[in-house]
DNA sequence: TTCATAAGTAAACATATGTATAGGAGGGAG
DNA sequence: CTCCCTCCTATACATATGTTTACTTATGAA
């Protein structure tokens, strides 16, 4: 892939960030404003060159129809590992970002996704083992019995989530662990998100 | 989430499909043409209602700024399971689609991703077990030692991929299996893609 | 110096696109 | 029946947006 100038890289980065944040591409004037330029021409030139050099796709004459070409290297994106979650007893899930992990940008296009490291073996029968990283998509609900990251007060845990008429159950996948039951709203139980993948960074 | 009419669902589905295909949202007139309507008003009304009912997000006054609100149900997308791949001896990987699997639409926004079911235990130490589904992002290269789906002739396998000066090695993650070595180009060895996730459909 | 390229200003232009106004046909509920 | 909603046609309007032409400034290579 041909080299690009620093300025072109800045523009490209901004386009990427904008798409990540808005889920749609910036207009030329969005970019213009961001860089404080007084003409659209400069932006147009940069985009033309980024397209020529293969860093962008474009549907001409169409609004906000820029697409970033991921080239395998750029497809690697840093996703925050926001802490450790207990798969056994619910222990504290640090809200601080411990680290950033390289992941396919394709998998991380949704803003707000994050990794949690699972401690313990309570989900062993679901093949989530100690040390595994679960990719979490934040959402306030899951289907019955889906594996969810659930927060109880300041603690978090990964469990199968069941909601019944009068109670919520967090079930382990380990015969040695009994379900954790919360009756109605007498506990601050909140679904953080759904576990969408189990990831092992193998190298 | 409030109910929507059949027609509204058709519109919503089209918007989803359009975004999947183009990576940017359709304009009102794109939708109008698709349904053969003779006015933009009907489309506008449908979108207004889909926004009201929480199925769509919109930035008003901005072109192609529709975003689909994934609600857990809609976040499920059908990804083709294109066959079975051996993690032990390389056996035939059927190119036929066996089935479609429900997966987070977020993870499947990139066109061309697919699942392979892994047979055998040669990658057991990488925690890829018999029957696991690996999500593959097609790409013609991987970094040294990454786990890749590799095709040799009409067969496919999941292995750690190493490229050296004079040979290619496919290494198992099982002490009982020896590396498979291909010297230079005397074999049709081609990387199909990188394993980006290990997935277990638990329910 | 001369030439090429990168980067930008200024001013328009053409069209893509969201939005609005006015109204009609049909169906279901009260 | 009347009222309300869905779905649609027809016609504009306002603006968001991509594109173009002409020119300027700075930098570095030949």
GROMACS .gro file of C-alpha atoms (C1' of nucleotides) in nm:
model
  466
    1UNK     CA    1   0.000   0.000   0.000
    2UNK     CA    2   0.142   0.336  -0.105
    3UNK     CA    3   0.270   0.579   0.147
    4UNK     CA    4   0.059   0.866   0.267
    5UNK     CA    5   0.161   1.196   0.411
    6UNK     CA    6   0.124   1.287   0.775
    7UNK     CA    7  -0.163   1.515   0.693
    8UNK     CA    8  -0.339   1.246   0.495
    9UNK     CA    9  -0.295   1.011   0.788
   10UNK     CA   10  -0.451   1.267   1.018
   11UNK     CA   11  -0.750   1.291   0.788
   12UNK     CA   12  -0.777   0.916   0.762
   13UNK     CA   13  -0.761   0.877   1.138
   14UNK     CA   14  -1.029   1.136   1.184
   15UNK     CA   15  -1.254   0.957   0.939
   16UNK     CA   16  -1.202   0.631   1.128
   17UNK     CA   17  -1.276   0.794   1.461
   18UNK     CA   18  -1.582   0.967   1.325
   19UNK     CA   19  -1.724   0.644   1.190
   20UNK     CA   20  -1.654   0.468   1.516
   21UNK     CA   21  -1.838   0.737   1.704
   22UNK     CA   22  -2.132   0.801   1.473
   23UNK     CA   23  -2.167   0.481   1.272
   24UNK     CA   24  -2.179   0.694   0.962
   25UNK     CA   25  -1.906   0.867   0.773
   26UNK     CA   26  -1.824   1.235   0.799
   27UNK     CA   27  -1.908   1.475   0.523
   28UNK     CA   28  -1.631   1.674   0.363
   29UNK     CA   29  -1.747   1.974   0.559
   30UNK     CA   30  -1.738   1.779   0.884
   31UNK     CA   31  -1.372   1.710   0.818
   32UNK     CA   32  -1.313   2.067   0.708
   33UNK     CA   33  -1.451   2.202   1.033
   34UNK     CA   34  -1.256   1.956   1.243
   35UNK     CA   35  -0.927   2.072   1.097
   36UNK     CA   36  -1.029   2.435   1.097
   37UNK     CA   37  -0.992   2.467   0.723
   38UNK     CA   38  -1.159   2.744   0.531
   39UNK     CA   39  -1.222   2.555   0.211
   40UNK     CA   40  -1.358   2.216   0.119
   41UNK     CA   41  -1.105   2.179  -0.154
   42UNK     CA   42  -0.819   2.072   0.065
   43UNK     CA   43  -1.029   1.799   0.220
   44UNK     CA   44  -1.148   1.686  -0.119
   45UNK     CA   45  -0.787   1.657  -0.234
   46UNK     CA   46  -0.690   1.451   0.068
   47UNK     CA   47  -0.980   1.217   0.018
   48UNK     CA   48  -0.904   1.186  -0.351
   49UNK     CA   49  -0.553   1.082  -0.269
   50UNK     CA   50  -0.658   0.843   0.005
   51UNK     CA   51  -0.893   0.681  -0.243
   52UNK     CA   52  -0.625   0.668  -0.512
   53UNK     CA   53  -0.383   0.510  -0.271
   54UNK     CA   54  -0.636   0.253  -0.160
   55UNK     CA   55  -0.702   0.366   0.194
   56UNK     CA   56  -1.059   0.468   0.133
   57UNK     CA   57  -1.353   0.351  -0.069
   58UNK     CA   58  -1.604   0.596  -0.200
   59UNK     CA   59  -1.933   0.598  -0.383
   60UNK     CA   60  -1.907   0.912  -0.591
   61UNK     CA   61  -2.183   1.162  -0.572
   62UNK     CA   62  -2.326   1.001  -0.264
   63UNK     CA   63  -2.341   1.164   0.075
   64UNK     CA   64  -2.133   1.017   0.353
   65UNK     CA   65  -2.036   0.720   0.147
   66UNK     CA   66  -1.676   0.687   0.258
   67UNK     CA   67  -1.557   0.353   0.377
   68UNK     CA   68  -1.224   0.280   0.534
   69UNK     CA   69  -1.032   0.000   0.373
   70UNK     CA   70  -0.902  -0.225   0.644
   71UNK     CA   71  -0.576  -0.381   0.540
   72UNK     CA   72  -0.518  -0.639   0.805
   73UNK     CA   73  -0.271  -0.427   0.995
   74UNK     CA   74  -0.516  -0.146   1.047
   75UNK     CA   75  -0.775  -0.408   1.125
   76UNK     CA   76  -0.609  -0.442   1.461
   77UNK     CA   77  -0.768  -0.223   1.716
   78UNK     CA   78  -0.713  -0.165   2.081
   79UNK     CA   79  -1.001  -0.275   2.297
   80UNK     CA   80  -0.988  -0.197   2.664
   81UNK     CA   81  -0.961  -0.472   2.915
   82UNK     CA   82  -1.163  -0.306   3.185
   83UNK     CA   83  -1.094  -0.550   3.458
   84UNK     CA   84  -1.143  -0.891   3.595
   85UNK     CA   85  -1.473  -1.052   3.658
   86UNK     CA   86  -1.526  -1.347   3.878
   87UNK     CA   87  -1.680  -1.653   3.734
   88UNK     CA   88  -1.692  -1.803   4.079
   89UNK     CA   89  -1.789  -1.584   4.367
   90UNK     CA   90  -1.873  -1.238   4.250
   91UNK     CA   91  -1.570  -1.028   4.327
   92UNK     CA   92  -1.486  -0.676   4.249
   93UNK     CA   93  -1.468  -0.586   3.883
   94UNK     CA   94  -1.224  -0.304   3.849
   95UNK     CA   95  -1.357  -0.027   3.638
   96UNK     CA   96  -1.010   0.086   3.554
   97UNK     CA   97  -0.862  -0.006   3.225
   98UNK     CA   98  -0.589  -0.256   3.286
   99UNK     CA   99  -0.467  -0.285   2.937
  100UNK     CA  100  -0.555  -0.265   2.573
  101UNK     CA  101  -0.577  -0.571   2.360
  102UNK     CA  102  -0.531  -0.595   1.987
  103UNK     CA  103  -0.844  -0.719   1.820
  104UNK     CA  104  -0.988  -0.716   1.475
  105UNK     CA  105  -1.132  -0.374   1.420
  106UNK     CA  106  -1.416  -0.551   1.247
  107UNK     CA  107  -1.520  -0.712   1.569
  108UNK     CA  108  -1.490  -0.390   1.761
  109UNK     CA  109  -1.679  -0.155   1.536
  110UNK     CA  110  -1.948  -0.114   1.794
  111UNK     CA  111  -1.852   0.152   2.039
  112UNK     CA  112  -1.841   0.054   2.400
  113UNK     CA  113  -1.744  -0.307   2.367
  114UNK     CA  114  -1.487  -0.424   2.612
  115UNK     CA  115  -1.307  -0.723   2.744
  116UNK     CA  116  -1.330  -0.880   3.082
  117UNK     CA  117  -1.094  -1.140   3.210
  118UNK     CA  118  -1.276  -1.422   3.376
  119UNK     CA  119  -1.146  -1.563   3.698
  120UNK     CA  120  -1.253  -1.894   3.833
  121UNK     CA  121  -1.413  -2.198   3.687
  122UNK     CA  122  -1.780  -2.161   3.758
  123UNK     CA  123  -1.853  -2.141   3.387
  124UNK     CA  124  -1.627  -2.427   3.300
  125UNK     CA  125  -1.905  -2.632   3.148
  126UNK     CA  126  -1.973  -2.349   2.914
  127UNK     CA  127  -1.607  -2.367   2.820
  128UNK     CA  128  -1.527  -2.035   2.975
  129UNK     CA  129  -1.217  -2.105   3.167
  130UNK     CA  130  -1.008  -1.922   3.416
  131UNK     CA  131  -0.819  -1.646   3.242
  132UNK     CA  132  -1.038  -1.637   2.936
  133UNK     CA  133  -1.133  -1.304   2.796
  134UNK     CA  134  -1.495  -1.247   2.722
  135UNK     CA  135  -1.594  -0.984   2.475
  136UNK     CA  136  -1.892  -0.797   2.608
  137UNK     CA  137  -2.144  -0.601   2.411
  138UNK     CA  138  -2.317  -0.363   2.648
  139UNK     CA  139  -2.689  -0.403   2.651
  140UNK     CA  140  -2.949  -0.382   2.925
  141UNK     CA  141  -3.111  -0.716   2.863
  142UNK     CA  142  -3.041  -1.067   2.745
  143UNK     CA  143  -3.259  -1.352   2.641
  144UNK     CA  144  -3.351  -1.605   2.905
  145UNK     CA  145  -3.053  -1.817   2.998
  146UNK     CA  146  -2.798  -1.628   2.797
  147UNK     CA  147  -2.457  -1.569   2.942
  148UNK     CA  148  -2.435  -1.218   3.069
  149UNK     CA  149  -2.209  -0.994   3.264
  150UNK     CA  150  -2.415  -0.890   3.562
  151UNK     CA  151  -2.335  -0.625   3.814
  152UNK     CA  152  -2.451  -0.652   4.171
  153UNK     CA  153  -2.363  -0.335   4.348
  154UNK     CA  154  -1.996  -0.279   4.275
  155UNK     CA  155  -1.927  -0.639   4.191
  156UNK     CA  156  -1.961  -0.816   3.865
  157UNK     CA  157  -1.991  -1.173   3.755
  158UNK     CA  158  -2.042  -1.380   3.445
  159UNK     CA  159  -2.338  -1.612   3.470
  160UNK     CA  160  -2.634  -1.745   3.290
  161UNK     CA  161  -2.910  -1.498   3.347
  162UNK     CA  162  -3.266  -1.602   3.420
  163UNK     CA  163  -3.552  -1.371   3.501
  164UNK     CA  164  -3.861  -1.519   3.659
  165UNK     CA  165  -4.177  -1.360   3.784
  166UNK     CA  166  -4.051  -1.299   4.133
  167UNK     CA  167  -3.677  -1.341   4.113
  168UNK     CA  168  -3.360  -1.327   3.913
  169UNK     CA  169  -3.124  -1.621   3.903
  170UNK     CA  170  -2.759  -1.621   3.813
  171UNK     CA  171  -2.660  -1.974   3.735
  172UNK     CA  172  -2.312  -2.116   3.707
  173UNK     CA  173  -2.198  -2.383   3.470
  174UNK     CA  174  -2.033  -2.588   3.738
  175UNK     CA  175  -2.214  -2.847   3.947
  176UNK     CA  176  -2.021  -2.731   4.253
  177UNK     CA  177  -2.181  -2.388   4.239
  178UNK     CA  178  -2.539  -2.321   4.332
  179UNK     CA  179  -2.749  -2.056   4.163
  180UNK     CA  180  -2.740  -1.710   4.306
  181UNK     CA  181  -3.092  -1.587   4.356
  182UNK     CA  182  -3.207  -1.230   4.387
  183UNK     CA  183  -3.569  -1.165   4.472
  184UNK     CA  184  -3.730  -0.887   4.280
  185UNK     CA  185  -3.567  -0.552   4.327
  186UNK     CA  186  -3.423  -0.592   4.674
  187UNK     CA  187  -3.079  -0.600   4.516
  188UNK     CA  188  -2.919  -0.373   4.266
  189UNK     CA  189  -2.884  -0.632   3.995
  190UNK     CA  190  -2.815  -0.497   3.653
  191UNK     CA  191  -2.715  -0.657   3.328
  192UNK     CA  192  -2.399  -0.498   3.198
  193UNK     CA  193  -2.395  -0.675   2.868
  194UNK     CA  194  -2.401  -0.994   2.679
  195UNK     CA  195  -2.099  -1.212   2.630
  196UNK     CA  196  -2.064  -1.224   2.256
  197UNK     CA  197  -1.745  -1.417   2.226
  198UNK     CA  198  -1.479  -1.597   2.416
  199UNK     CA  199  -1.137  -1.493   2.315
  200UNK     CA  200  -0.799  -1.637   2.377
  201UNK     CA  201  -0.502  -1.434   2.278
  202UNK     CA  202  -0.284  -1.723   2.187
  203UNK     CA  203   0.047  -1.560   2.120
  204UNK     CA  204  -4.027  -0.245   2.248
  205UNK     CA  205  -4.345  -0.142   2.074
  206UNK     CA  206  -4.488  -0.346   1.794
  207UNK     CA  207  -4.431  -0.247   1.436
  208UNK     CA  208  -4.640  -0.321   1.132
  209UNK     CA  209  -4.538  -0.565   0.863
  210UNK     CA  210  -4.460  -0.281   0.630
  211UNK     CA  211  -4.246  -0.109   0.886
  212UNK     CA  212  -4.060  -0.431   0.941
  213UNK     CA  213  -3.997  -0.459   0.569
  214UNK     CA  214  -3.851  -0.111   0.568
  215UNK     CA  215  -3.638  -0.185   0.873
  216UNK     CA  216  -3.509  -0.504   0.721
  217UNK     CA  217  -3.419  -0.325   0.402
  218UNK     CA  218  -3.228  -0.063   0.595
  219UNK     CA  219  -3.037  -0.335   0.778
  220UNK     CA  220  -2.956  -0.517   0.458
  221UNK     CA  221  -2.849  -0.196   0.288
  222UNK     CA  222  -2.613  -0.107   0.568
  223UNK     CA  223  -2.469  -0.456   0.569
  224UNK     CA  224  -2.404  -0.431   0.198
  225UNK     CA  225  -2.281  -0.074   0.167
  226UNK     CA  226  -2.152   0.012   0.514
  227UNK     CA  227  -2.355   0.330   0.495
  228UNK     CA  228  -2.722   0.387   0.540
  229UNK     CA  229  -2.972   0.427   0.258
  230UNK     CA  230  -3.121   0.763   0.177
  231UNK     CA  231  -3.495   0.803   0.189
  232UNK     CA  232  -3.499   0.793  -0.186
  233UNK     CA  233  -3.298   0.473  -0.191
  234UNK     CA  234  -3.569   0.314   0.017
  235UNK     CA  235  -3.840   0.472  -0.194
  236UNK     CA  236  -3.697   0.324  -0.511
  237UNK     CA  237  -3.653  -0.018  -0.355
  238UNK     CA  238  -4.019  -0.040  -0.268
  239UNK     CA  239  -4.130   0.119  -0.592
  240UNK     CA  240  -4.300   0.407  -0.417
  241UNK     CA  241  -4.376   0.728  -0.596
  242UNK     CA  242  -4.331   0.964  -0.305
  243UNK     CA  243  -4.075   1.011  -0.034
  244UNK     CA  244  -4.343   1.087   0.218
  245UNK     CA  245  -4.442   0.730   0.287
  246UNK     CA  246  -4.084   0.638   0.357
  247UNK     CA  247  -4.039   0.939   0.581
  248UNK     CA  248  -4.345   0.835   0.778
  249UNK     CA  249  -4.218   0.481   0.822
  250UNK     CA  250  -3.882   0.603   0.940
  251UNK     CA  251  -4.046   0.851   1.175
  252UNK     CA  252  -4.240   0.571   1.333
  253UNK     CA  253  -3.945   0.337   1.351
  254UNK     CA  254  -3.755   0.614   1.529
  255UNK     CA  255  -4.048   0.684   1.760
  256UNK     CA  256  -4.075   0.319   1.844
  257UNK     CA  257  -3.706   0.291   1.914
  258UNK     CA  258  -3.598   0.074   1.626
  259UNK     CA  259  -3.391   0.340   1.456
  260UNK     CA  260  -3.165   0.624   1.557
  261UNK     CA  261  -3.138   0.929   1.343
  262UNK     CA  262  -2.938   1.251   1.325
  263UNK     CA  263  -3.191   1.494   1.189
  264UNK     CA  264  -3.098   1.697   0.889
  265UNK     CA  265  -2.802   1.477   0.814
  266UNK     CA  266  -2.765   1.260   0.510
  267UNK     CA  267  -2.759   0.884   0.554
  268UNK     CA  268  -2.748   0.914   0.929
  269UNK     CA  269  -2.978   0.628   1.017
  270UNK     CA  270  -2.858   0.375   1.267
  271UNK     CA  271  -3.031   0.054   1.352
  272UNK     CA  272  -3.090   0.002   1.719
  273UNK     CA  273  -2.992  -0.351   1.797
  274UNK     CA  274  -3.227  -0.491   2.053
  275UNK     CA  275  -3.086  -0.830   2.123
  276UNK     CA  276  -3.332  -1.000   1.898
  277UNK     CA  277  -3.238  -0.805   1.591
  278UNK     CA  278  -2.875  -0.831   1.693
  279UNK     CA  279  -2.898  -1.192   1.590
  280UNK     CA  280  -2.784  -1.254   1.241
  281UNK     CA  281  -2.746  -1.563   1.035
  282UNK     CA  282  -2.388  -1.646   0.957
  283UNK     CA  283  -2.319  -1.938   0.731
  284UNK     CA  284  -2.151  -2.244   0.869
  285UNK     CA  285  -1.965  -2.338   0.558
  286UNK     CA  286  -1.844  -2.671   0.671
  287UNK     CA  287  -1.625  -2.869   0.898
  288UNK     CA  288  -1.257  -2.830   0.923
  289UNK     CA  289  -1.025  -3.080   1.074
  290UNK     CA  290  -0.809  -2.977   1.358
  291UNK     CA  291  -0.636  -3.310   1.339
  292UNK     CA  292  -0.560  -3.453   1.000
  293UNK     CA  293  -0.664  -3.218   0.727
  294UNK     CA  294  -0.989  -3.352   0.595
  295UNK     CA  295  -1.228  -3.218   0.343
  296UNK     CA  296  -1.384  -2.888   0.424
  297UNK     CA  297  -1.719  -2.880   0.257
  298UNK     CA  298  -1.778  -2.560   0.072
  299UNK     CA  299  -2.149  -2.606   0.099
  300UNK     CA  300  -2.336  -2.415   0.359
  301UNK     CA  301  -2.450  -2.660   0.619
  302UNK     CA  302  -2.650  -2.425   0.825
  303UNK     CA  303  -2.691  -2.073   0.944
  304UNK     CA  304  -2.604  -1.977   1.295
  305UNK     CA  305  -2.741  -1.693   1.498
  306UNK     CA  306  -2.470  -1.452   1.592
  307UNK     CA  307  -2.445  -1.097   1.707
  308UNK     CA  308  -2.496  -0.880   1.404
  309UNK     CA  309  -2.231  -0.655   1.544
  310UNK     CA  310  -1.972  -0.925   1.507
  311UNK     CA  311  -2.085  -1.008   1.159
  312UNK     CA  312  -2.094  -0.666   1.005
  313UNK     CA  313  -1.803  -0.750   0.786
  314UNK     CA  314  -1.915  -0.926   0.476
  315UNK     CA  315  -1.766  -1.263   0.408
  316UNK     CA  316  -1.709  -1.385   0.757
  317UNK     CA  317  -1.808  -1.741   0.822
  318UNK     CA  318  -1.801  -2.018   1.071
  319UNK     CA  319  -1.617  -2.341   1.057
  320UNK     CA  320  -1.677  -2.627   1.291
  321UNK     CA  321  -1.357  -2.774   1.418
  322UNK     CA  322  -1.320  -3.147   1.439
  323UNK     CA  323  -1.054  -3.313   1.642
  324UNK     CA  324  -0.835  -3.210   1.925
  325UNK     CA  325  -0.513  -3.104   1.764
  326UNK     CA  326  -0.565  -2.748   1.883
  327UNK     CA  327  -0.669  -2.852   2.229
  328UNK     CA  328  -0.390  -2.662   2.396
  329UNK     CA  329  -0.510  -2.350   2.230
  330UNK     CA  330  -0.847  -2.430   2.384
  331UNK     CA  331  -1.008  -2.501   2.052
  332UNK     CA  332  -1.193  -2.818   2.115
  333UNK     CA  333  -1.374  -3.067   1.907
  334UNK     CA  334  -1.700  -2.918   1.792
  335UNK     CA  335  -1.605  -2.560   1.855
  336UNK     CA  336  -1.699  -2.303   1.600
  337UNK     CA  337  -1.432  -2.069   1.486
  338UNK     CA  338  -1.524  -1.740   1.336
  339UNK     CA  339  -1.304  -1.671   1.040
  340UNK     CA  340  -1.222  -1.339   0.887
  341UNK     CA  341  -1.102  -1.400   0.534
  342UNK     CA  342  -0.761  -1.258   0.467
  343UNK     CA  343  -0.467  -1.377   0.263
  344UNK     CA  344  -0.209  -1.352   0.537
  345UNK     CA  345  -0.158  -1.389   0.908
  346UNK     CA  346   0.120  -1.291   1.138
  347UNK     CA  347   0.378  -1.551   1.221
  348UNK     CA  348   0.234  -1.819   1.447
  349UNK     CA  349  -0.123  -1.700   1.437
  350UNK     CA  350  -0.400  -1.949   1.414
  351UNK     CA  351  -0.528  -1.963   1.063
  352UNK     CA  352  -0.758  -2.160   0.847
  353UNK     CA  353  -0.538  -2.297   0.576
  354UNK     CA  354  -0.643  -2.470   0.262
  355UNK     CA  355  -0.427  -2.736   0.105
  356UNK     CA  356  -0.582  -2.834  -0.223
  357UNK     CA  357  -0.944  -2.908  -0.145
  358UNK     CA  358  -0.881  -2.970   0.220
  359UNK     CA  359  -0.872  -2.725   0.504
  360UNK     CA  360  -0.733  -2.724   0.851
  361UNK     CA  361  -0.693  -2.499   1.150
  362UNK     CA  362  -0.336  -2.461   1.259
  363UNK     CA  363  -0.075  -2.223   1.374
  364UNK     CA  364   0.079  -2.081   1.062
  365UNK     CA  365   0.451  -2.027   1.025
  366UNK     CA  366   0.627  -1.909   0.716
  367UNK     CA  367   0.999  -1.956   0.692
  368UNK     CA  368   1.244  -1.884   0.418
  369UNK     CA  369   1.212  -2.219   0.251
  370UNK     CA  370   0.899  -2.371   0.396
  371UNK     CA  371   0.561  -2.330   0.553
  372UNK     CA  372   0.474  -2.507   0.873
  373UNK     CA  373   0.132  -2.583   1.011
  374UNK     CA  374   0.167  -2.662   1.376
  375UNK     CA  375  -0.083  -2.825   1.603
  376UNK     CA  376  -0.143  -2.745   1.965
  377UNK     CA  377  -0.124  -3.104   2.075
  378UNK     CA  378   0.196  -3.282   2.162
  379UNK     CA  379   0.071  -3.592   1.984
  380UNK     CA  380   0.065  -3.415   1.652
  381UNK     CA  381   0.375  -3.327   1.456
  382UNK     CA  382   0.402  -3.014   1.242
  383UNK     CA  383   0.294  -3.041   0.883
  384UNK     CA  384   0.564  -2.897   0.662
  385UNK     CA  385   0.527  -2.774   0.309
  386UNK     CA  386   0.834  -2.675   0.123
  387UNK     CA  387   0.806  -2.361  -0.080
  388UNK     CA  388   0.543  -2.371  -0.349
  389UNK     CA  389   0.535  -2.739  -0.425
  390UNK     CA  390   0.197  -2.754  -0.256
  391UNK     CA  391  -0.108  -2.538  -0.303
  392UNK     CA  392  -0.111  -2.397   0.047
  393UNK     CA  393  -0.325  -2.092   0.090
  394UNK     CA  394  -0.440  -1.902   0.394
  395UNK     CA  395  -0.816  -1.879   0.396
  396UNK     CA  396  -0.841  -1.646   0.691
  397UNK     CA  397  -0.760  -1.578   1.045
  398UNK     CA  398  -0.949  -1.726   1.334
  399UNK     CA  399  -1.081  -1.422   1.511
  400UNK     CA  400  -1.287  -1.587   1.776
  401UNK     CA  401  -1.386  -1.916   1.922
  402UNK     CA  402  -1.754  -1.940   1.967
  403UNK     CA  403  -1.971  -2.175   2.157
  404UNK     CA  404  -2.340  -2.154   2.106
  405UNK     CA  405  -2.435  -2.247   2.455
  406UNK     CA  406  -2.808  -2.271   2.439
  407DT     C1'  407   1.667   2.851  -1.083
  408DT     C1'  408   1.283   2.550  -1.244
  409DC     C1'  409   0.959   2.204  -1.165
  410DA     C1'  410   0.662   1.910  -0.905
  411DT     C1'  411   0.396   1.820  -0.509
  412DA     C1'  412   0.145   1.911  -0.086
  413DA     C1'  413  -0.166   2.198   0.126
  414DG     C1'  414  -0.468   2.552   0.128
  415DT     C1'  415  -0.814   2.984   0.019
  416DA     C1'  416  -1.213   3.156  -0.227
  417DA     C1'  417  -1.622   3.121  -0.465
  418DA     C1'  418  -1.954   2.877  -0.707
  419DC     C1'  419  -2.227   2.507  -0.895
  420DA     C1'  420  -2.505   2.078  -0.925
  421DT     C1'  421  -2.736   1.753  -0.705
  422DA     C1'  422  -2.842   1.453  -0.325
  423DT     C1'  423  -3.123   1.446   0.048
  424DG     C1'  424  -3.412   1.556   0.453
  425DT     C1'  425  -3.841   1.783   0.537
  426DA     C1'  426  -4.299   1.982   0.476
  427DT     C1'  427  -4.778   2.070   0.297
  428DA     C1'  428  -5.209   1.893   0.110
  429DG     C1'  429  -5.468   1.532   0.037
  430DG     C1'  430  -5.673   1.037  -0.082
  431DA     C1'  431  -5.801   0.526  -0.017
  432DG     C1'  432  -5.885   0.167   0.297
  433DG     C1'  433  -5.950  -0.071   0.733
  434DG     C1'  434  -6.060  -0.131   1.219
  435DA     C1'  435  -6.270   0.032   1.662
  436DG     C1'  436  -6.620   0.251   1.910
  437DC     C1'  437  -7.132   0.638   1.076
  438DT     C1'  438  -6.727   0.878   1.264
  439DC     C1'  439  -6.266   0.878   1.422
  440DC     C1'  440  -5.812   0.731   1.389
  441DC     C1'  441  -5.442   0.502   1.189
  442DT     C1'  442  -5.167   0.305   0.799
  443DC     C1'  443  -5.002   0.374   0.370
  444DC     C1'  444  -4.972   0.616  -0.011
  445DT     C1'  445  -4.946   1.017  -0.421
  446DA     C1'  446  -4.802   1.471  -0.569
  447DT     C1'  447  -4.537   1.867  -0.531
  448DA     C1'  448  -4.238   2.164  -0.336
  449DC     C1'  449  -3.877   2.367  -0.044
  450DA     C1'  450  -3.443   2.419   0.221
  451DT     C1'  451  -3.018   2.267   0.298
  452DA     C1'  452  -2.657   1.931   0.319
  453DT     C1'  453  -2.308   1.774   0.043
  454DG     C1'  454  -2.003   1.636  -0.341
  455DT     C1'  455  -1.760   1.863  -0.710
  456DT     C1'  456  -1.518   2.208  -0.978
  457DT     C1'  457  -1.237   2.618  -1.132
  458DA     C1'  458  -0.887   2.955  -1.037
  459DC     C1'  459  -0.531   3.096  -0.762
  460DT     C1'  460  -0.174   3.110  -0.354
  461DT     C1'  461   0.202   2.949  -0.048
  462DA     C1'  462   0.558   2.657   0.094
  463DT     C1'  463   0.889   2.282   0.043
  464DG     C1'  464   1.204   1.988  -0.164
  465DA     C1'  465   1.426   1.768  -0.568
  466DA     C1'  466   1.664   1.811  -1.014
   0.00000   0.00000   0.00000
